PDB file of C-alpha atoms in Angstrom:
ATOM      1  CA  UNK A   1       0.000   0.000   0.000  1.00 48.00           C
ATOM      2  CA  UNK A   2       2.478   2.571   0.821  1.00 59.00           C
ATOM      3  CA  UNK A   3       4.395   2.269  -2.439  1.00 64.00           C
ATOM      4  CA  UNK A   4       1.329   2.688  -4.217  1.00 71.00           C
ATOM      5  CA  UNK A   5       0.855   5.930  -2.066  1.00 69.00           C
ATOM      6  CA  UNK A   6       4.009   6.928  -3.463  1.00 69.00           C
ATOM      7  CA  UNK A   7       3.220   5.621  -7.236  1.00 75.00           C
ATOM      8  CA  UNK A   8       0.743   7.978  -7.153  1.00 79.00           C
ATOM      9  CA  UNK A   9       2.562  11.128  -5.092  1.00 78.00           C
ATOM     10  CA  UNK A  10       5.203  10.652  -7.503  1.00 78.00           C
ATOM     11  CA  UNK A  11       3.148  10.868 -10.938  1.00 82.00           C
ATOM     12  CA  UNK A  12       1.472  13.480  -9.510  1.00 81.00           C
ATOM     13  CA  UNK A  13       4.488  15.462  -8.645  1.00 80.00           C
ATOM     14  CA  UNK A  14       5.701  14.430 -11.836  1.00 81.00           C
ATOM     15  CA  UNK A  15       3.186  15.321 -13.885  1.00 84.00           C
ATOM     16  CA  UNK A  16       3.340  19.258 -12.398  1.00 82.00           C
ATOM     17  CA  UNK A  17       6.899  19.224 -12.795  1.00 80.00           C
ATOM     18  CA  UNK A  18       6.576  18.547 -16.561  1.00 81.00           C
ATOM     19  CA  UNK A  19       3.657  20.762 -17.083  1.00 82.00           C
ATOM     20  CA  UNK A  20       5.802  23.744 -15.684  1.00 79.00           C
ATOM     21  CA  UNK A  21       8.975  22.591 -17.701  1.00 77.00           C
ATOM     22  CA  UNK A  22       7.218  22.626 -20.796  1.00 78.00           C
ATOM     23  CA  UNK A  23       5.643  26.289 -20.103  1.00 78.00           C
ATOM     24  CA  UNK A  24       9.429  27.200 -19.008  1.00 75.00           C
ATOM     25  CA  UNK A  25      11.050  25.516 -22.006  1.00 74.00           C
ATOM     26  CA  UNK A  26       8.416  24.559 -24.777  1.00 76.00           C
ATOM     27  CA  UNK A  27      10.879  24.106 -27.217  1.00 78.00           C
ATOM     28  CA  UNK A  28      13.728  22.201 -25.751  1.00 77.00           C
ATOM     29  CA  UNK A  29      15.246  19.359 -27.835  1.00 78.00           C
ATOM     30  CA  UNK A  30      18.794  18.518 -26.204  1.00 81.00           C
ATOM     31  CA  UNK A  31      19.714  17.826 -22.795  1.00 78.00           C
ATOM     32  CA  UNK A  32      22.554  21.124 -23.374  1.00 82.00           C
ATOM     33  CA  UNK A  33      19.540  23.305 -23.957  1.00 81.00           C
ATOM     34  CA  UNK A  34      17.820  21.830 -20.970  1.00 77.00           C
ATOM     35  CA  UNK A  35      20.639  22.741 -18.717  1.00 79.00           C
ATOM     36  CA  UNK A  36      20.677  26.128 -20.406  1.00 82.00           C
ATOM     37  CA  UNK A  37      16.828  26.663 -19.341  1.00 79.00           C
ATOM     38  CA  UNK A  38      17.140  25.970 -16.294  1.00 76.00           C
ATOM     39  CA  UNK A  39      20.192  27.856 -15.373  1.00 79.00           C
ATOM     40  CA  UNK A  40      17.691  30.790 -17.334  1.00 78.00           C
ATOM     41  CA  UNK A  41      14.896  29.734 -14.564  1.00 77.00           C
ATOM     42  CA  UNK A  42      17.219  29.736 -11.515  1.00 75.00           C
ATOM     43  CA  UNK A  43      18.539  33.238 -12.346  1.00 77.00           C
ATOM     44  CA  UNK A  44      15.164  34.696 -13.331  1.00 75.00           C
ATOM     45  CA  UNK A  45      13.500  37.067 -11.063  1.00 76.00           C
ATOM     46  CA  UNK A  46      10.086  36.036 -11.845  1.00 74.00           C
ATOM     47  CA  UNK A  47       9.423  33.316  -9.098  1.00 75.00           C
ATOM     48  CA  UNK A  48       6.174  31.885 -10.458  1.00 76.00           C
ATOM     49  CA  UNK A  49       7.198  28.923 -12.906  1.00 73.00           C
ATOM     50  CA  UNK A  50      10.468  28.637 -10.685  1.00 74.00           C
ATOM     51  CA  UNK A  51       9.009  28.015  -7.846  1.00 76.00           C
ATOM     52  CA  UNK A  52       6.663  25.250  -9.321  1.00 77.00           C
ATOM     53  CA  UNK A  53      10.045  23.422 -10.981  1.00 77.00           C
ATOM     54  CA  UNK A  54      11.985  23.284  -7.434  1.00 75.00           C
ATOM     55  CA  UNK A  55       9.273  22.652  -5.172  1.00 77.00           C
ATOM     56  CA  UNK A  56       8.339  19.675  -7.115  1.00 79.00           C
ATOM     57  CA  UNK A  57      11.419  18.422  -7.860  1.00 78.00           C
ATOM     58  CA  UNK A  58      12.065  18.508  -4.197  1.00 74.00           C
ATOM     59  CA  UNK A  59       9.255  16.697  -4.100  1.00 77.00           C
ATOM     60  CA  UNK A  60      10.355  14.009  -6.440  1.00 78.00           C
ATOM     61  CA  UNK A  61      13.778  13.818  -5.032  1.00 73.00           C
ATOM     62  CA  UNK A  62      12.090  12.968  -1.467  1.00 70.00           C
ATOM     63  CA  UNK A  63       9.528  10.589  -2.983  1.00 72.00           C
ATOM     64  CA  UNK A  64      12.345   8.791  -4.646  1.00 70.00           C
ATOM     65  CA  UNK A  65      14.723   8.971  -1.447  1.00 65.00           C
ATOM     66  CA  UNK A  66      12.140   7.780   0.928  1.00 65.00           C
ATOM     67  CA  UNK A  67      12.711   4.039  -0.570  1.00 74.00           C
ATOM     68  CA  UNK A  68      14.875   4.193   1.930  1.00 64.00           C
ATOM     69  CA  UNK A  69      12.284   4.128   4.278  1.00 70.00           C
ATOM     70  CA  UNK A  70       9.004   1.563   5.385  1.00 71.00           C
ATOM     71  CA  UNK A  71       6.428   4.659   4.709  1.00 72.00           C
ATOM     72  CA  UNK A  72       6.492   8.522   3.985  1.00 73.00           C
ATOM     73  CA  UNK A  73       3.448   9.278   5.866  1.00 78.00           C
ATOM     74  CA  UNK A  74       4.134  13.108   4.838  1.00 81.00           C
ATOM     75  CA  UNK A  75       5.799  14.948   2.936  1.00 82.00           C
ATOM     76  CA  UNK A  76       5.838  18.671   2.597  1.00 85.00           C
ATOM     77  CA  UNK A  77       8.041  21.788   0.973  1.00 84.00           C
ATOM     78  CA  UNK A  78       8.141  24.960   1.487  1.00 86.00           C
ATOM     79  CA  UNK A  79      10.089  27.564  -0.129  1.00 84.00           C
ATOM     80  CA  UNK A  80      12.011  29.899   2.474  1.00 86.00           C
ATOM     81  CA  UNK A  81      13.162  32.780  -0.701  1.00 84.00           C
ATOM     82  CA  UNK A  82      14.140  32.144  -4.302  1.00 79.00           C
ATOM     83  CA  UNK A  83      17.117  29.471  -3.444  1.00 81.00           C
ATOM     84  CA  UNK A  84      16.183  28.008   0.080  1.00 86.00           C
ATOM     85  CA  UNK A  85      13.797  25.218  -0.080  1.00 85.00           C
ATOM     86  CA  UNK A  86      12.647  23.147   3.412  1.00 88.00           C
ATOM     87  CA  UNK A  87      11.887  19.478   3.281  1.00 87.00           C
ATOM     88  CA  UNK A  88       9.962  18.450   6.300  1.00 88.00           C
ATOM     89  CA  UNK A  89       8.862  14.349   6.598  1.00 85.00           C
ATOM     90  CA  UNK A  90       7.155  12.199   8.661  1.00 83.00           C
ATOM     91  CA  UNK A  91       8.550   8.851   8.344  1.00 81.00           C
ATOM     92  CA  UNK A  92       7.928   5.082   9.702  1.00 79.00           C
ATOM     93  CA  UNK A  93      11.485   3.229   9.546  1.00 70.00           C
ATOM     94  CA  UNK A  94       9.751   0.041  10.773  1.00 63.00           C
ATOM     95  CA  UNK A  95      12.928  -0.196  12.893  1.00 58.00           C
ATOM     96  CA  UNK A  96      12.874  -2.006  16.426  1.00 55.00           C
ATOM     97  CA  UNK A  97      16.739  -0.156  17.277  1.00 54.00           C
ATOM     98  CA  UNK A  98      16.583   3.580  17.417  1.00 58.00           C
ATOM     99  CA  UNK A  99      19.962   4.061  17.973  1.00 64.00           C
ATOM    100  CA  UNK A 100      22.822   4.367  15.142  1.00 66.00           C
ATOM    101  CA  UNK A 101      20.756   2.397  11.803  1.00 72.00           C
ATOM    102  CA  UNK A 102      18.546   5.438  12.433  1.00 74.00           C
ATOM    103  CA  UNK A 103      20.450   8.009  12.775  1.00 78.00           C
ATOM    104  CA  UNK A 104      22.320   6.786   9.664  1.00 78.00           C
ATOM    105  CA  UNK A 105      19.230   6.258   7.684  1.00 78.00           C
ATOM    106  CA  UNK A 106      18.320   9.933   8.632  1.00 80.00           C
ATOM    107  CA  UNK A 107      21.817  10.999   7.210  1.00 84.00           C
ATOM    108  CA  UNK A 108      21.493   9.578   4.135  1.00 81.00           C
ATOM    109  CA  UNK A 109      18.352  10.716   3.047  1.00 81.00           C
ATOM    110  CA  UNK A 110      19.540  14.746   3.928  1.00 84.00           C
ATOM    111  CA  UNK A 111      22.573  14.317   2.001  1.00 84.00           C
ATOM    112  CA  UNK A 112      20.602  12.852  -0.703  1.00 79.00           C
ATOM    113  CA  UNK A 113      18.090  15.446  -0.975  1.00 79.00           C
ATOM    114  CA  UNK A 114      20.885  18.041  -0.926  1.00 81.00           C
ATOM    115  CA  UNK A 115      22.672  16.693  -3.735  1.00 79.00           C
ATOM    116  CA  UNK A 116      19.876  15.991  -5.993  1.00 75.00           C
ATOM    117  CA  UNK A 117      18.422  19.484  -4.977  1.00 79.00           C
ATOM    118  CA  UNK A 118      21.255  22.241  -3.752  1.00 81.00           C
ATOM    119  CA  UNK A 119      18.469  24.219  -3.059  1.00 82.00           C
ATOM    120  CA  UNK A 120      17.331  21.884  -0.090  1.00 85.00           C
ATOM    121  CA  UNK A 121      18.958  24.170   3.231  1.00 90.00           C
ATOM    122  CA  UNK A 122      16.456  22.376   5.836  1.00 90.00           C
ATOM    123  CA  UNK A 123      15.622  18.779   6.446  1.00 89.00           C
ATOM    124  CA  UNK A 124      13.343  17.964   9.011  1.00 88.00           C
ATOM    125  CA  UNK A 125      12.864  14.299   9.413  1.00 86.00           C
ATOM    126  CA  UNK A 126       9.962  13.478  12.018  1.00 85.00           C
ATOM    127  CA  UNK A 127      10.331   9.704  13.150  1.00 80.00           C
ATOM    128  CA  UNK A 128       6.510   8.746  13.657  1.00 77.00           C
ATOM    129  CA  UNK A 129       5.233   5.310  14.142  1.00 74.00           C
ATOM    130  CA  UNK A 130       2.588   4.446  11.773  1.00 71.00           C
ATOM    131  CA  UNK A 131       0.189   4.195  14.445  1.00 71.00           C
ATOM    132  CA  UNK A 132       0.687   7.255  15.891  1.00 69.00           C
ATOM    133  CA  UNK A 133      -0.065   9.056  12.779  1.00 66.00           C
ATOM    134  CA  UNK A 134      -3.227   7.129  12.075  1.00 70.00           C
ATOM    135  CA  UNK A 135      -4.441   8.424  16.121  1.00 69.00           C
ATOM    136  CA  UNK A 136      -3.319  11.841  15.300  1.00 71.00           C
ATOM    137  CA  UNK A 137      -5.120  11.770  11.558  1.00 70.00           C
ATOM    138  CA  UNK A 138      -8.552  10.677  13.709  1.00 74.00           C
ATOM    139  CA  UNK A 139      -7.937  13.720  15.883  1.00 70.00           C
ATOM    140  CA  UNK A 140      -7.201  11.025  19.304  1.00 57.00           C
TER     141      UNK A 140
END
């Protein structure tokens, strides 16, 4: 069930990310005139389409890293200004040992995010037992 929940999060972060590409770039052909759009789009001072591109392809890049986890119960982004985006997550690591495999998990998924997005300056990783979220969800 949960990657199904992310099949879908993923397609449907995928599918804005493309939409806003194509307004951004409608005529790109190469992968050297990709690169040149969106080096156009990160120094542009119109945030609208920009904003759209990072904040789901931080979005993406934490749907994708999360296979790292049991389940993403949430994911959200936030942009902080043009170049600063925040990744907070609730996660399930199905793990009985919260000591070191967690903390390592945790470590691997921020420097992941960061690389795939530079733009990713806050990771907030929220270590919530399944459970817990489904008590919280039915207001208990």
């Amino acid at each position: 069930m949960s990657f199904a929940i992310l099949g879908v999060a993923f397609v449907a972060e995928g599918t804005s990310f493309v939409r806003a590409l194509r307004q951004a770039a409608p005529d790109v052909d190469t992968l050297d005139e990709l690169t040149q759009t969106i080096d156009k789009i990160r120094r542009s001072k119109d945030p609208t389409v920009r904003t759209v591109l990072f904040e789901d392809g931080a979005a993406l890049t934490g749907i994708l890293i999360f296979d790292a986890v049991d389940v993403a119960l949430e994911v959200l982004t936030m942009h902080l200004a043009p170049d600063q985006i925040l990744v907070a997550a609730r996660i399930d690591l199905d793990r009985r040992d919260p000591g070191e495999e967690v903390e390592q998990v945790a470590t691997e998924i921020e420097a992941a995010l960061r690389e795939a997005e530079p733009m990713v300056v806050e990771v907030f990783l929220d270590l919530t037992a399944r459970s817990a979220m489904r008590l919280r969800r039915a207001g208990q």
